[in-house]
Amino acid sequence: MPRPRTPLLNRERIVGAALRLVDEEGLAALSTRRLAGELSVSGPSLYNHFATKDELLDAVVDGVIGEVDLSMFGTGAPWPEALRDWARSYRAALAAHPNIVPVLAQGPGRRPNALRLADAVFGCLVEAGWPRGQATRIGALMRYFVTGSALASFAAGFPEDAGLYDAADYPHLGEAHRLAEHRAAVDEGAFETGLEALLDGLVLRFERLGQAAQQGSRAGDQRLEQPAHQGSRATNAGRSSGSTGS
């Protein structure tokens, strides 16, 4: 009877196993020895695909970023709408793998999916009319907001022990023990409230930029017209002087 074939070891299989391990037990559980055991292979065989643990972590993080939907960019949708849809997809991907967020929060590095994400967000903002410097800062701001929202649950941080919140010490936390019970609603609501507030503020800022540009354009037109008026007055004055002299 033929022996069962061992699945071929490749980068995709290694990354998948590493992500499952991190999801289930956290980043500290990820080691070459542990991962090799999960895959039923020898430790050195992993180095044929990833030279270092950091290289493997980069691939794991980039796989998570690859789950983020970028299809809303380049469709002609208004930039606030595109950012809103992207931020929701981004958070959903991170919320599904919260243990990997601390590594992901360090920036795109050499990760292709992460660089494509940064390019899509920046391109959307610049094409909408944002100055390049401000588009860069907005991209950073959005990343800080989304990754921060996925790092941990605010609601789950409050113990369910009602006796902990003595009214003498915490007069406004009488219902705090119920927050964990409503974790999803609290955390999702907080994210949506923050996202809308952030986008509303950016829309106002964008409008002010447009107004400033219009004012600058009008001021420039007035400066261009000024020499012509002065020239006319000088010519008229010269004509007047000539007629008096004659």
mmCIF file of N, CA, C and O in Angstrom, residues 1 26 37 40-41 54 74 88 94 96 105 109-110 126-127 133-134 158 182 191 204 217 220 222-223 231:
data_model
loop_
_atom_site.group_PDB
_atom_site.id
_atom_site.type_symbol
_atom_site.label_atom_id
_atom_site.label_comp_id
_atom_site.label_asym_id
_atom_site.label_seq_id
_atom_site.Cartn_x
_atom_site.Cartn_y
_atom_site.Cartn_z
ATOM 1 N N MET A 1 0.848 -1.196 0.000
ATOM 2 C CA MET A 1 0.000 0.000 0.000
ATOM 3 C C MET A 1 0.884 1.245 0.000
ATOM 4 O O MET A 1 1.801 1.369 0.821
ATOM 5 N N GLY A 26 -0.268 33.602 19.672
ATOM 6 C CA GLY A 26 0.466 34.852 19.796
ATOM 7 C C GLY A 26 1.833 34.797 19.136
ATOM 8 O O GLY A 26 2.338 33.724 18.771
ATOM 9 N N GLY A 37 7.549 21.696 13.497
ATOM 10 C CA GLY A 37 6.722 20.651 14.073
ATOM 11 C C GLY A 37 5.296 20.688 13.553
ATOM 12 O O GLY A 37 4.696 19.645 13.270
ATOM 13 N N SER A 40 5.363 19.234 10.174
ATOM 14 C CA SER A 40 5.941 17.876 10.097
ATOM 15 C C SER A 40 7.136 17.824 9.153
ATOM 16 O O SER A 40 7.266 16.923 8.315
ATOM 17 N N VAL A 41 7.996 18.829 9.280
ATOM 18 C CA VAL A 41 9.217 18.866 8.476
ATOM 19 C C VAL A 41 10.390 19.167 9.401
ATOM 20 O O VAL A 41 10.213 19.476 10.580
ATOM 21 N N ASP A 54 12.460 37.111 10.719
ATOM 22 C CA ASP A 54 11.921 38.415 10.314
ATOM 23 C C ASP A 54 11.383 38.376 8.893
ATOM 24 O O ASP A 54 10.349 38.984 8.585
ATOM 25 N N GLY A 74 -9.551 54.222 -7.688
ATOM 26 C CA GLY A 74 -9.473 54.241 -9.144
ATOM 27 C C GLY A 74 -10.804 54.033 -9.827
ATOM 28 O O GLY A 74 -10.848 53.804 -11.041
ATOM 29 N N ARG A 88 -12.703 50.428 6.539
ATOM 30 C CA ARG A 88 -13.509 49.331 7.092
ATOM 31 C C ARG A 88 -12.922 47.970 6.706
ATOM 32 O O ARG A 88 -12.868 47.058 7.530
ATOM 33 N N LEU A 94 -7.410 43.293 9.965
ATOM 34 C CA LEU A 94 -6.585 43.299 11.172
ATOM 35 C C LEU A 94 -7.318 42.689 12.357
ATOM 36 O O LEU A 94 -6.717 41.990 13.173
ATOM 37 N N ALA A 96 -9.317 40.330 12.318
ATOM 38 C CA ALA A 96 -9.313 38.870 12.176
ATOM 39 C C ALA A 96 -7.983 38.267 12.635
ATOM 40 O O ALA A 96 -7.915 37.067 12.922
ATOM 41 N N ALA A 105 2.094 47.260 12.430
ATOM 42 C CA ALA A 105 2.061 48.695 12.722
ATOM 43 C C ALA A 105 3.400 49.377 12.487
ATOM 44 O O ALA A 105 3.472 50.613 12.465
ATOM 45 N N GLY A 109 7.595 48.635 5.036
ATOM 46 C CA GLY A 109 8.865 47.964 4.781
ATOM 47 C C GLY A 109 9.007 47.553 3.326
ATOM 48 O O GLY A 109 8.732 48.336 2.404
ATOM 49 N N ARG A 110 9.389 46.298 3.098
ATOM 50 C CA ARG A 110 9.575 45.760 1.743
ATOM 51 C C ARG A 110 8.426 44.828 1.349
ATOM 52 O O ARG A 110 8.603 43.939 0.515
ATOM 53 N N VAL A 126 -4.074 62.355 -3.869
ATOM 54 C CA VAL A 126 -3.421 63.312 -4.779
ATOM 55 C C VAL A 126 -4.296 63.579 -5.997
ATOM 56 O O VAL A 126 -4.448 64.729 -6.435
ATOM 57 N N GLU A 127 -4.889 62.536 -6.543
ATOM 58 C CA GLU A 127 -5.758 62.707 -7.705
ATOM 59 C C GLU A 127 -7.008 63.520 -7.366
ATOM 60 O O GLU A 127 -7.576 64.204 -8.228
ATOM 61 N N GLY A 133 2.236 66.535 0.204
ATOM 62 C CA GLY A 133 2.659 66.459 1.598
ATOM 63 C C GLY A 133 1.506 66.122 2.525
ATOM 64 O O GLY A 133 1.640 65.294 3.434
ATOM 65 N N GLN A 134 0.358 66.764 2.303
ATOM 66 C CA GLN A 134 -0.800 66.494 3.152
ATOM 67 C C GLN A 134 -1.367 65.098 2.873
ATOM 68 O O GLN A 134 -1.869 64.432 3.786
ATOM 69 N N PHE A 158 -12.453 46.190 30.546
ATOM 70 C CA PHE A 158 -13.145 46.470 31.799
ATOM 71 C C PHE A 158 -13.638 45.153 32.414
ATOM 72 O O PHE A 158 -14.475 44.471 31.817
ATOM 73 N N HIS A 182 -20.994 43.724 25.957
ATOM 74 C CA HIS A 182 -21.385 44.368 24.696
ATOM 75 C C HIS A 182 -20.145 44.766 23.884
ATOM 76 O O HIS A 182 -20.144 45.784 23.199
ATOM 77 N N PHE A 191 -15.202 52.598 16.571
ATOM 78 C CA PHE A 191 -14.478 52.731 15.299
ATOM 79 C C PHE A 191 -15.272 53.571 14.306
ATOM 80 O O PHE A 191 -14.728 54.481 13.666
ATOM 81 N N LEU A 204 -13.745 69.148 5.818
ATOM 82 C CA LEU A 204 -13.688 70.579 6.144
ATOM 83 C C LEU A 204 -12.314 71.159 5.784
ATOM 84 O O LEU A 204 -12.221 72.269 5.253
ATOM 85 N N SER A 217 -5.865 82.886 -5.968
ATOM 86 C CA SER A 217 -6.010 83.137 -7.396
ATOM 87 C C SER A 217 -6.553 84.527 -7.655
ATOM 88 O O SER A 217 -6.071 85.250 -8.539
ATOM 89 N N GLY A 220 -3.908 87.053 -6.985
ATOM 90 C CA GLY A 220 -2.949 87.083 -8.079
ATOM 91 C C GLY A 220 -3.487 87.842 -9.278
ATOM 92 O O GLY A 220 -2.752 88.594 -9.935
ATOM 93 N N GLN A 222 -5.614 90.294 -9.188
ATOM 94 C CA GLN A 222 -5.594 91.720 -8.855
ATOM 95 C C GLN A 222 -4.197 92.300 -9.010
ATOM 96 O O GLN A 222 -4.029 93.427 -9.491
ATOM 97 N N ARG A 223 -3.182 91.536 -8.630
ATOM 98 C CA ARG A 223 -1.812 92.025 -8.777
ATOM 99 C C ARG A 223 -1.438 92.172 -10.243
ATOM 100 O O ARG A 223 -0.712 93.080 -10.631
ATOM 101 N N GLY A 231 -0.414 102.043 -15.338
ATOM 102 C CA GLY A 231 0.068 102.493 -16.639
ATOM 103 C C GLY A 231 -0.921 103.423 -17.306
ATOM 104 O O GLY A 231 -0.557 104.405 -17.940
#
